[in-house]
Tab-separated table of C-alpha atoms and ligand atoms in Angstrom:
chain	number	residue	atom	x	y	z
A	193	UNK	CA	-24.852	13.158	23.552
A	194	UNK	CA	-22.083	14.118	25.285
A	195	UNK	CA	-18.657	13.522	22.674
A	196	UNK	CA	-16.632	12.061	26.161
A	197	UNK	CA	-19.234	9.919	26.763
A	198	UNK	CA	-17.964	5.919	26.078
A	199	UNK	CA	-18.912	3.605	23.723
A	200	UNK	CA	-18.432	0.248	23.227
A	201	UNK	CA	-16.540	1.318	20.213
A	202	UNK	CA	-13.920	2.869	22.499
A	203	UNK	CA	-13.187	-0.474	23.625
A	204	UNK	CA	-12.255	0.429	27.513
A	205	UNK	CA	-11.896	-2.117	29.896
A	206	UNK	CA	-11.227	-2.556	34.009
A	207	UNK	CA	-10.061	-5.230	35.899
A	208	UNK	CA	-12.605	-6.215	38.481
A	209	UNK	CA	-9.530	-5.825	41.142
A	210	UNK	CA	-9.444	-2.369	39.899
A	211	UNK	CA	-13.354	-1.165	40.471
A	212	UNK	CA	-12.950	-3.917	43.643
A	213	UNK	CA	-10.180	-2.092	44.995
A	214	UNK	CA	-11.178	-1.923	48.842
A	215	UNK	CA	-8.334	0.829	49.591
A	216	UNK	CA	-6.396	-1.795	51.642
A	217	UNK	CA	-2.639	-0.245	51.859
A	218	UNK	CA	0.692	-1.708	53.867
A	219	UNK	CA	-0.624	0.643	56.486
A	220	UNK	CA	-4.524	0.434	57.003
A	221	UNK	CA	-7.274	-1.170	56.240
A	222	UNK	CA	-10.326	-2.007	54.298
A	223	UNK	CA	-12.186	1.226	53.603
A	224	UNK	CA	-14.609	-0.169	51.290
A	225	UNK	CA	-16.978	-3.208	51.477
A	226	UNK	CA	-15.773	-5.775	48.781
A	227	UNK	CA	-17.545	-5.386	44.948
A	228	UNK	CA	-19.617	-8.845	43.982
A	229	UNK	CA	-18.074	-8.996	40.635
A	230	UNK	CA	-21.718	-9.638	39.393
A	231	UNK	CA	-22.301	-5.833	40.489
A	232	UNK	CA	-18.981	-4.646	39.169
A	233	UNK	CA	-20.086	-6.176	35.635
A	234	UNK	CA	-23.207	-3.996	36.125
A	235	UNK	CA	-21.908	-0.985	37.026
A	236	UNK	CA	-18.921	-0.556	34.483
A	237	UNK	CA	-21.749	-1.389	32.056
A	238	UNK	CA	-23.850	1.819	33.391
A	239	UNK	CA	-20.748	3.657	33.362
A	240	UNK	CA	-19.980	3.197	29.823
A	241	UNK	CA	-17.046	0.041	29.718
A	242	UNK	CA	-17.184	-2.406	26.969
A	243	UNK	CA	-15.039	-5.427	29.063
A	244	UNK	CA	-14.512	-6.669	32.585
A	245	UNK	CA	-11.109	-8.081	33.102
A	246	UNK	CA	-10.290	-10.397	35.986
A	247	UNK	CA	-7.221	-13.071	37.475
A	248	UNK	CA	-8.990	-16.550	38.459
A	249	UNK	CA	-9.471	-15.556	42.131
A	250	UNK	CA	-11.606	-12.021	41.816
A	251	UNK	CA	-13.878	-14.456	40.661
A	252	UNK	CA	-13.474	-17.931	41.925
A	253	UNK	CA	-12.148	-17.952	45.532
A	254	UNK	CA	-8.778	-19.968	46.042
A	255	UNK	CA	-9.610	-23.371	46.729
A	256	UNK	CA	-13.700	-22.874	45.656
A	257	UNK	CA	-15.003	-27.015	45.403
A	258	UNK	CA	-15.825	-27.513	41.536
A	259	UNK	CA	-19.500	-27.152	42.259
A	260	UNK	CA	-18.632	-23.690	43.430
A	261	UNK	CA	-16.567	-22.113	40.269
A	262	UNK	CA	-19.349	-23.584	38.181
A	263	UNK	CA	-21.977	-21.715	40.321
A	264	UNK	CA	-20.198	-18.558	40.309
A	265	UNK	CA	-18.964	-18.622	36.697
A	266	UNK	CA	-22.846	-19.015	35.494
A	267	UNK	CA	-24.058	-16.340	37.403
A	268	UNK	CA	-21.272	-14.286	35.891
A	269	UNK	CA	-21.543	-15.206	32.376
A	270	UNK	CA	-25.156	-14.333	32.877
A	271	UNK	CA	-24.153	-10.914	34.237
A	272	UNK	CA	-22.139	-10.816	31.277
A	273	UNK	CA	-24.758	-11.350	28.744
A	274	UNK	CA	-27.369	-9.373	30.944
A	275	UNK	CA	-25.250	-6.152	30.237
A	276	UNK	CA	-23.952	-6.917	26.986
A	277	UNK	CA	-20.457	-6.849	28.637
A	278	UNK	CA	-17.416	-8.905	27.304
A	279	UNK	CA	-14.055	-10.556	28.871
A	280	UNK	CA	-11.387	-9.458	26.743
A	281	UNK	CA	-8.581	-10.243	29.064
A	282	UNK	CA	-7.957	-12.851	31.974
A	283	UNK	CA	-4.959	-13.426	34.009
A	284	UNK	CA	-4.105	-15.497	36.880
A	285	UNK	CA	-3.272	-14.672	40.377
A	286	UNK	CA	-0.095	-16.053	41.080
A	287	UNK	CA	1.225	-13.181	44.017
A	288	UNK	CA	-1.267	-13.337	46.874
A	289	UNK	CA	-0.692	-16.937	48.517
A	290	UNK	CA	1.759	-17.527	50.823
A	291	UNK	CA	2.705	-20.129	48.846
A	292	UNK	CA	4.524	-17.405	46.232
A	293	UNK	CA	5.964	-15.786	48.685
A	294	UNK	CA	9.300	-16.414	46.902
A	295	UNK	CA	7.610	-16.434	43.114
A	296	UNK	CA	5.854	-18.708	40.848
A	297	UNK	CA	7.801	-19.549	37.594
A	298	UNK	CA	10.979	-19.039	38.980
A	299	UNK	CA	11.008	-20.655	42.571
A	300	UNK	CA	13.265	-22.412	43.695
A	301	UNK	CA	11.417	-25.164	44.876
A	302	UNK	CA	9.811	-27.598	41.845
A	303	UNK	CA	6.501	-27.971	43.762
A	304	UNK	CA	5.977	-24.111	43.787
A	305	UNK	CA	6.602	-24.008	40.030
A	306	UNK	CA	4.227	-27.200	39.793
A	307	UNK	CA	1.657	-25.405	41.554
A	308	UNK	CA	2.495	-21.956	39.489
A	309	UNK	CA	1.811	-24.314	36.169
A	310	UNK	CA	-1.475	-25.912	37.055
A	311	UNK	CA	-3.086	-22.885	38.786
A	312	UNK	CA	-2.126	-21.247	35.369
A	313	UNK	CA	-3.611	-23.997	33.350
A	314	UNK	CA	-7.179	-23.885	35.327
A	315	UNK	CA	-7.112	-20.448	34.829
A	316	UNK	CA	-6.459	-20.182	31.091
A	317	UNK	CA	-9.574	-22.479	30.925
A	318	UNK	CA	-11.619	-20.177	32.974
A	319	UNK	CA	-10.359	-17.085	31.040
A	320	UNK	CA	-11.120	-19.686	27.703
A	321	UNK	CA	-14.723	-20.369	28.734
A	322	UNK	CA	-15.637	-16.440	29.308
A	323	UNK	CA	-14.186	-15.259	25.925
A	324	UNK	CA	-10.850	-13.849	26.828
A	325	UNK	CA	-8.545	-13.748	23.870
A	326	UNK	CA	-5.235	-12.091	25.934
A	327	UNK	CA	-3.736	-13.575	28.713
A	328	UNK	CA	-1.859	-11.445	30.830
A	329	UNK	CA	1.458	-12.494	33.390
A	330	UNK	CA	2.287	-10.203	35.720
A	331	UNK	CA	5.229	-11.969	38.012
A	332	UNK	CA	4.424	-9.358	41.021
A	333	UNK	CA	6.727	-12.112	43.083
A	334	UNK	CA	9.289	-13.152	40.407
A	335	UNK	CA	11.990	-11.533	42.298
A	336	UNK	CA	14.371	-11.150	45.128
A	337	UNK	CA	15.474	-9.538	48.618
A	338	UNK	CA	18.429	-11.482	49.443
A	339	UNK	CA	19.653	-11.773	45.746
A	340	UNK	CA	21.905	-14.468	46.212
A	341	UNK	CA	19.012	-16.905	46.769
A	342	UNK	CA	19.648	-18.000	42.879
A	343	UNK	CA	21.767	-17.016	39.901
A	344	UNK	CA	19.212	-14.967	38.094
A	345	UNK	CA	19.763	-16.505	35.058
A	346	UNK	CA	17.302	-19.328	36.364
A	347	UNK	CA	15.027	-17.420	37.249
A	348	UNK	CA	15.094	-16.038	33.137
A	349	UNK	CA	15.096	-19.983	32.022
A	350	UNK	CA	12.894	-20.987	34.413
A	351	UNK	CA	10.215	-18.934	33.030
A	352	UNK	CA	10.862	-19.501	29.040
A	353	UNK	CA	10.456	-23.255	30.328
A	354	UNK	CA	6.968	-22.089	31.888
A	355	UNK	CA	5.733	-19.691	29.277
A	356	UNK	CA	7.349	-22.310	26.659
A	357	UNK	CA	5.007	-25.053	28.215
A	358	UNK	CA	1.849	-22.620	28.575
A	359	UNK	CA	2.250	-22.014	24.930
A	360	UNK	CA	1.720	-25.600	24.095
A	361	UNK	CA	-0.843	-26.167	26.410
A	362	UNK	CA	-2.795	-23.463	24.037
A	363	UNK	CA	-1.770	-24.792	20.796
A	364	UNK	CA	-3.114	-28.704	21.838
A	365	UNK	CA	-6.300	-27.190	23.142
A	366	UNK	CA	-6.740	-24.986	19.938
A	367	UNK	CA	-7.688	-21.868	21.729
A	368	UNK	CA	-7.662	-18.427	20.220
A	369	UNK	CA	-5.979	-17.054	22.737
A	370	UNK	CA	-2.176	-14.747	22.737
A	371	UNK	CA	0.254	-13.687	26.349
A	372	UNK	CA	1.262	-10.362	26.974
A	373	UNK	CA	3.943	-10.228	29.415
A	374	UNK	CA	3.645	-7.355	31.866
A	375	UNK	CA	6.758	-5.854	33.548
A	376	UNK	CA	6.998	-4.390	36.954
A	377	UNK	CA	10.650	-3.002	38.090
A	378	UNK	CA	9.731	-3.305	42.131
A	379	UNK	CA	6.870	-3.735	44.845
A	380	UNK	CA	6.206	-5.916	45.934
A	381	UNK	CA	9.733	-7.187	45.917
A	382	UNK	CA	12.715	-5.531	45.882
A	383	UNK	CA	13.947	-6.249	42.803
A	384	UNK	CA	11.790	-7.862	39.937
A	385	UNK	CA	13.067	-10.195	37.177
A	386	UNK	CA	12.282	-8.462	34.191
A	387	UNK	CA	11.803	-5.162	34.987
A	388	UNK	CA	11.109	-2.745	31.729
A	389	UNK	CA	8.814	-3.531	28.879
A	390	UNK	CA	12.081	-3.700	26.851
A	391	UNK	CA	13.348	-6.853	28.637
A	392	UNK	CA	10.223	-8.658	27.996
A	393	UNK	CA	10.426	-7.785	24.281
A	394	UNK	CA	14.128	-9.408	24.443
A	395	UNK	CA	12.756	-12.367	26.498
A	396	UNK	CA	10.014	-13.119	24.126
A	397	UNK	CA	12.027	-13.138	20.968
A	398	UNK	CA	14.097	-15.910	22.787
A	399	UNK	CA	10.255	-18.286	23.376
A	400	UNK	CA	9.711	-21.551	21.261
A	401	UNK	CA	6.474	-19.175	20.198
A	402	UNK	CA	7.378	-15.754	19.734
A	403	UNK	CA	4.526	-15.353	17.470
A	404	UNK	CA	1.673	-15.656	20.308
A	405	UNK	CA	3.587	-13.589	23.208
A	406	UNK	CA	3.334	-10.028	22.989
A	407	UNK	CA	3.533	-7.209	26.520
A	408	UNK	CA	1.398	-5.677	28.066
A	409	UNK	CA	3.046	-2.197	29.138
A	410	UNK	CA	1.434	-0.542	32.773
A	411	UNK	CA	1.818	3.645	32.359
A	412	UNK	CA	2.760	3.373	36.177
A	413	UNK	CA	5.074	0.764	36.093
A	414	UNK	CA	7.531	2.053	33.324
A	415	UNK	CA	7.047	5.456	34.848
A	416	UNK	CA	8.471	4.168	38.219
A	417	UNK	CA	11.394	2.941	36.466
A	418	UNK	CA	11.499	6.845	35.239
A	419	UNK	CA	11.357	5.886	31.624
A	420	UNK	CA	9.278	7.092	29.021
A	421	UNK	CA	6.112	5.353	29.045
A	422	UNK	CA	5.239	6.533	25.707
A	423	UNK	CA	8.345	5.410	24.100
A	424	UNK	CA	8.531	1.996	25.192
A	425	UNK	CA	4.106	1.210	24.090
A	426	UNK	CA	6.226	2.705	20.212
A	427	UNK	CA	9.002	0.019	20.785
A	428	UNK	CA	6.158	-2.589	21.025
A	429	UNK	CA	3.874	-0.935	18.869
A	430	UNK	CA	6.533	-0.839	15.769
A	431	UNK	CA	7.873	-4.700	16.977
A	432	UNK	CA	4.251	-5.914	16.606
A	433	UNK	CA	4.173	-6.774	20.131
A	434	UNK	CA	1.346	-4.387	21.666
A	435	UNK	CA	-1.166	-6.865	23.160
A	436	UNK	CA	-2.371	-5.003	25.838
A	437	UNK	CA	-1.966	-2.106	27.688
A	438	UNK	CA	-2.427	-1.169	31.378
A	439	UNK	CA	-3.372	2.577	31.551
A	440	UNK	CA	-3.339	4.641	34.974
A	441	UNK	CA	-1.309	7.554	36.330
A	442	UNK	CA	2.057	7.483	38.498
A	443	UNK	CA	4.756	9.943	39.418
A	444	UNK	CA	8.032	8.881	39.067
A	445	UNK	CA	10.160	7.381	42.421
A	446	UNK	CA	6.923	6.702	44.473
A	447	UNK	CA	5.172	2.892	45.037
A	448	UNK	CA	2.955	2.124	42.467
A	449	UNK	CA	-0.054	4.345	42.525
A	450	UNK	CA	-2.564	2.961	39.875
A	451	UNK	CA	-4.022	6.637	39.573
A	452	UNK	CA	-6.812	7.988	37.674
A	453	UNK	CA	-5.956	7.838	33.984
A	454	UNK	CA	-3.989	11.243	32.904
A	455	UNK	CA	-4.456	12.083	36.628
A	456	UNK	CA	-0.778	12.764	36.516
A	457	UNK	CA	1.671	13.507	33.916
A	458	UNK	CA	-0.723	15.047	31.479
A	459	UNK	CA	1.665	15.857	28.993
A	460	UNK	CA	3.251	11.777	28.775
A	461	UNK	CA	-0.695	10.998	28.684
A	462	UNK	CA	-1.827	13.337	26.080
A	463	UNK	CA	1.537	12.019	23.621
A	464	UNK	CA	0.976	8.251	24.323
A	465	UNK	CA	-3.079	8.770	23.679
A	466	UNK	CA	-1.689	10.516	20.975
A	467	UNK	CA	0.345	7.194	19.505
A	468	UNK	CA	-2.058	4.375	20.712
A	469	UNK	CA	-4.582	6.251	18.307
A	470	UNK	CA	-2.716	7.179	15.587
A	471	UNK	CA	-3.587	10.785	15.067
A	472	UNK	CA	-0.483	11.272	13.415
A	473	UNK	CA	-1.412	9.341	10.744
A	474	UNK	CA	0.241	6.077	11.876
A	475	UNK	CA	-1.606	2.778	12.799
A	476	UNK	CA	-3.723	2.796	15.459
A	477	UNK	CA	-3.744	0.560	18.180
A	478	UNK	CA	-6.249	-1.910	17.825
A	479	UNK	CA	-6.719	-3.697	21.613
A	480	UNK	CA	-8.193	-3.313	24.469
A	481	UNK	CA	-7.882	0.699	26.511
A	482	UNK	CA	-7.611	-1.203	29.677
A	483	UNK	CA	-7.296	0.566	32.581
A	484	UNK	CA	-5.512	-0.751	35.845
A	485	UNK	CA	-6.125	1.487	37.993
A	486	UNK	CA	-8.164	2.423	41.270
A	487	UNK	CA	-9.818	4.981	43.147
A	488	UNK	CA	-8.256	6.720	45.626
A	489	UNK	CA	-8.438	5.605	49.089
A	490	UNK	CA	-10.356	8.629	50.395
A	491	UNK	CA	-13.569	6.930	48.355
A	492	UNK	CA	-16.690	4.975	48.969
A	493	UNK	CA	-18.417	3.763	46.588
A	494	UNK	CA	-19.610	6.644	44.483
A	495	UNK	CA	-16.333	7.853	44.393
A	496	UNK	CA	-15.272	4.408	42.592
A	497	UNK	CA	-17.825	5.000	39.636
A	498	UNK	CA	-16.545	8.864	39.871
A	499	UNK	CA	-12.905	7.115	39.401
A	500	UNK	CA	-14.012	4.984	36.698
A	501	UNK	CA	-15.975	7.577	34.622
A	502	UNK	CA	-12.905	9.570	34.803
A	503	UNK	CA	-10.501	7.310	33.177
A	504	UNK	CA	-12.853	6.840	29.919
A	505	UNK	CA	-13.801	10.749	29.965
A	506	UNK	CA	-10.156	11.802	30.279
A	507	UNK	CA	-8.977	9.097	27.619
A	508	UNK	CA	-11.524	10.778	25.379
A	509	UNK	CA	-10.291	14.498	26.029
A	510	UNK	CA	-7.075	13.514	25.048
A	511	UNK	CA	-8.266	11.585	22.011
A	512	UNK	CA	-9.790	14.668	20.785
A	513	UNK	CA	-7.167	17.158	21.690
A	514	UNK	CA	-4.455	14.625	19.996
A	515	UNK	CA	-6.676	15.197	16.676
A	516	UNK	CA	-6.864	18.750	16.841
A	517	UNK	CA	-3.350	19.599	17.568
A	518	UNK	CA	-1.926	16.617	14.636
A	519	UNK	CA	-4.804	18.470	12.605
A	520	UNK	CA	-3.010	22.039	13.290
A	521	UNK	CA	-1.493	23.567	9.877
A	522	UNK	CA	1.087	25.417	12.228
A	523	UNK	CA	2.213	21.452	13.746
A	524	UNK	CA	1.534	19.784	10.362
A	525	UNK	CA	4.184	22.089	9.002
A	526	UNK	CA	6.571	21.582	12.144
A	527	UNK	CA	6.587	17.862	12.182
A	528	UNK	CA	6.503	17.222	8.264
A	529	UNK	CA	8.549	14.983	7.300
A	530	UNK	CA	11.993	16.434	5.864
A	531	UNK	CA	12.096	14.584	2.553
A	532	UNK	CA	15.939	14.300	0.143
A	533	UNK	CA	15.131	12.258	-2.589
A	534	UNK	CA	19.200	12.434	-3.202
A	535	UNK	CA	19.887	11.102	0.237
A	536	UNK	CA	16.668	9.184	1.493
A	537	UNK	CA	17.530	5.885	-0.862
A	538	UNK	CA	20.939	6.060	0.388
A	539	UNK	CA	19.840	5.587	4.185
A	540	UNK	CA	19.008	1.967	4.084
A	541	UNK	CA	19.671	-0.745	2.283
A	542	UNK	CA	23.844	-1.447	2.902
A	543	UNK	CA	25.520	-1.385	-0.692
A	544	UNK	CA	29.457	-0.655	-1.317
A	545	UNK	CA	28.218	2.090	-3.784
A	546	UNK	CA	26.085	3.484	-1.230
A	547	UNK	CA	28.948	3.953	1.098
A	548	UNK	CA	30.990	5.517	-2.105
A	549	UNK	CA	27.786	8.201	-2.318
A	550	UNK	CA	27.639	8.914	1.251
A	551	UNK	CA	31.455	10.107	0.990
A	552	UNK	CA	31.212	12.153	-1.770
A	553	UNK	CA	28.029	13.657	-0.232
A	554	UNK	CA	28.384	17.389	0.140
A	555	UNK	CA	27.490	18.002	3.549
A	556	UNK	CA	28.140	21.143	5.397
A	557	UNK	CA	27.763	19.988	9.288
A	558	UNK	CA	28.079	23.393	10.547
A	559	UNK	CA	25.571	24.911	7.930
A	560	UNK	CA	23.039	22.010	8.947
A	561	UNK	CA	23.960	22.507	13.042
A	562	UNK	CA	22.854	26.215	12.643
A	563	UNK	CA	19.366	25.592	11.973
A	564	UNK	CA	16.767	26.082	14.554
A	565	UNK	CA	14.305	22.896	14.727
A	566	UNK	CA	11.031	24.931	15.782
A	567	UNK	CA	10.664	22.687	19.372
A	568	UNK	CA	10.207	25.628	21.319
A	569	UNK	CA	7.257	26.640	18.581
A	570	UNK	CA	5.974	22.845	18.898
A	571	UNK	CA	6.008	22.215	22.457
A	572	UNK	CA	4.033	25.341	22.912
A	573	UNK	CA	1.236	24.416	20.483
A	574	UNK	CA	1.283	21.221	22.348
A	575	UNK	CA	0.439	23.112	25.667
A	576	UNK	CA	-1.894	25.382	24.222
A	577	UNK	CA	-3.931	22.196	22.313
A	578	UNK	CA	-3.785	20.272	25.948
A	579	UNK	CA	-4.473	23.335	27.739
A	580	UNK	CA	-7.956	24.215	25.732
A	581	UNK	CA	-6.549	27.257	24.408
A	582	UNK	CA	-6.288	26.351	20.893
B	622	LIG	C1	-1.984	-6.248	40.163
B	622	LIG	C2	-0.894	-5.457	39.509
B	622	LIG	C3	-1.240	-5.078	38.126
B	622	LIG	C4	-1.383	-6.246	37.211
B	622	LIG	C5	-2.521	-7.126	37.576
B	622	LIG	C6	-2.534	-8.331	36.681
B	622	LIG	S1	-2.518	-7.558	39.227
B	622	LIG	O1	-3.084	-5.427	40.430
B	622	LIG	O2	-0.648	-4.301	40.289
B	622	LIG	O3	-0.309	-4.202	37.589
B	622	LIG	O4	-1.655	-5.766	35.920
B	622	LIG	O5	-1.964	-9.429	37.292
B	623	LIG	MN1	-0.994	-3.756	35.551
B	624	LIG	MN1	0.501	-0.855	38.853
């Protein structure tokens, strides 16, 4: 067997808008025939994905009769179970009616946030009755043009009161199921409410249930913001908060380009692989590899699959050149941790004694400035691991 090939064990994921992707842009059309999501189950399966993610309407049209979601969802779940495929994730659309054309949660208008809450409740059910244990928010529309529409503090209370009230709603109906809140700095408004991965982390520490909100971090969206991907997945990663993750590829200033995984950027891609798996000793991440991404727009359908292989096969590559480099002697020695066992204890842990110590400390801060660090050496074995060299 091929060692990039994917297993179930890999745990890798794709949204069926992601595989469904008909290549529709803000400047042409439809270049590929919609994907039944009952054929989208089957081919992920054939390409090697473990789950099949999905908002309320990939599956269910808007405004489907009850008779109709039933229909649908059975022929799904029996898709499901035909290819031993799983829903880890669900998420509801709340960005393509017109009636958010001004947001969901934070609207100005009470029946818009009405709607926003009940549409979110039918979907948690749905995402409930297919096994989905994350639920993801993406407010797409949560933000502003003409910015003096509100004072965007509402819009932040406004949606504690909504993800306050979703929380509940899970609690009473005893489901097993935890939010990740998924940030987006622009597109498709100008500005969105917030933007980084590190606002939601504030936000959630400020819900009546911290405990079951976590984030779900996109590689592009970070990456448009020009921050470091990879250091804001370790923010939520040490904070406990990793729920999810949205893997693609971006470069930084253009729209959001849901590209290939490590189609871009190889060297942010190889370092957050790199974390998520813990090569460097350090806990793994345990969730979901989701990828939310699509094929280009240059595709039919065989290019899709192409697209989709891609994502798992590079994850993989990565994987296995983040273990060889972290299992390098010549890196081992670079990156060991510098160890004083007369100033470690005196790091942490406030004490008026301590602060006595730390004075008398004799510390030569040019001596220490002179020393080389070795990066150069490091970021070179780096290349050389990614580049198949070493
Ligand atoms: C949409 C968006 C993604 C979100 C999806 C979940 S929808 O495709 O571009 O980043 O993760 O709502
Ligand atoms: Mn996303
Ligand atoms: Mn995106």
């Amino acid at each position: 067997m091929d060692p990039f090939d994917p297993t179930p064990d890999d745990r890798f994921s794709f949204g069926l808008w992601t595989v469904g992707n008909t290549g529709r842009d803000p400047f042409g059309e439809a270049v590929r025939a919609p994907l039944a999501p009952t054929r989208a189950v089957a081919k992920l399966a054939e390409c090697g994905a473990w789950g099949v993610n999905l908002h309320d309407n990939d599956l269910v049209p808007f405004g489907a009769s009850a008779g109709e979601r039933d229909r649908i969802v059975r022929e799904f779940k029996a898709a499901l179970a035909e290819h031993g495929m799983c829903v880890p994730m669900a998420t509801t659309n709340l960005f393509s009616h017109p009636i958010f054309k001004d947001g969901a949660f934070s609207s100005n208008d009470p029946k818009v946030r009405a709607f926003a809450l009940r549409k979110t409740i039918d979907a948690i059910d749905l995402g409930v009755e297919l096994g989905a244990r994350i639920y993801v928010f993406w407010g797409g529309r949560e933000g502003t043009e003409a910015d003096a529409c509100r004072d965007p503090r509402t819009a932040v209370s406004r949606t504690r009161d909504a993800m306050d009230f979703l929380c509940e709603y899970v609690r009473e109906q005893r489901y097993d199921l935890k939010f990740a809140l998924e940030a987006k700095p622009n597109e498709p408004r100008s500005d969105i409410y917030f933007p980084t991965t590190g606002h939601m982390l504030h936000f959630i520490s400020t819900l009546a249930h911290p405990e079951m909100v976590g984030v779900n971090p996109e590689v592009a969206h970070e990456t448009m913001a020009g921050l470091s991907f990879t250091h804001g997945v370790a923010q939520a990663m040490e904070a406990g908060k990793l729920f999810h993750i949205d893997l693609n590829a971006q470069r930084i200033g253009r729209y959001d380009q849901d590209l290939r995984f490590g189609s871009e950027d190889v060297r942010q891609a190889f370092l957050l692989v790199r974390l998520l798996e813990g090569t460097m000793g350090t806990p793994r991440y345990e969730g979901p590899r989701h990828f939310d991404a699509h094929a280009y727009r240059t595709e039919d359908d065989a290019g899709v699959w192409d697209f989709a292989r891609g994502c798992m096969r590079t994850y993989k590559i990565l994987k296995a050149r983040a273990q060889a480099f972290d299992a390098d002697p010549e890196v081992k020695a670079l990156v060991a941790d510098q160890k004083d066992a007369a100033i470690d204890p005196l790091l942490a842990g406030y004490t008026r004694e301590k602060v006595a110590k730390l004075r008398a400390l004799p510390l030569d801060p040019a001596a220490i400035a002179s020393r080389g660090l070795g990066y150069e050496r490091l970021d070179q074995l780096m290349m050389e691991h990614l580049l198949g060299v070493r």
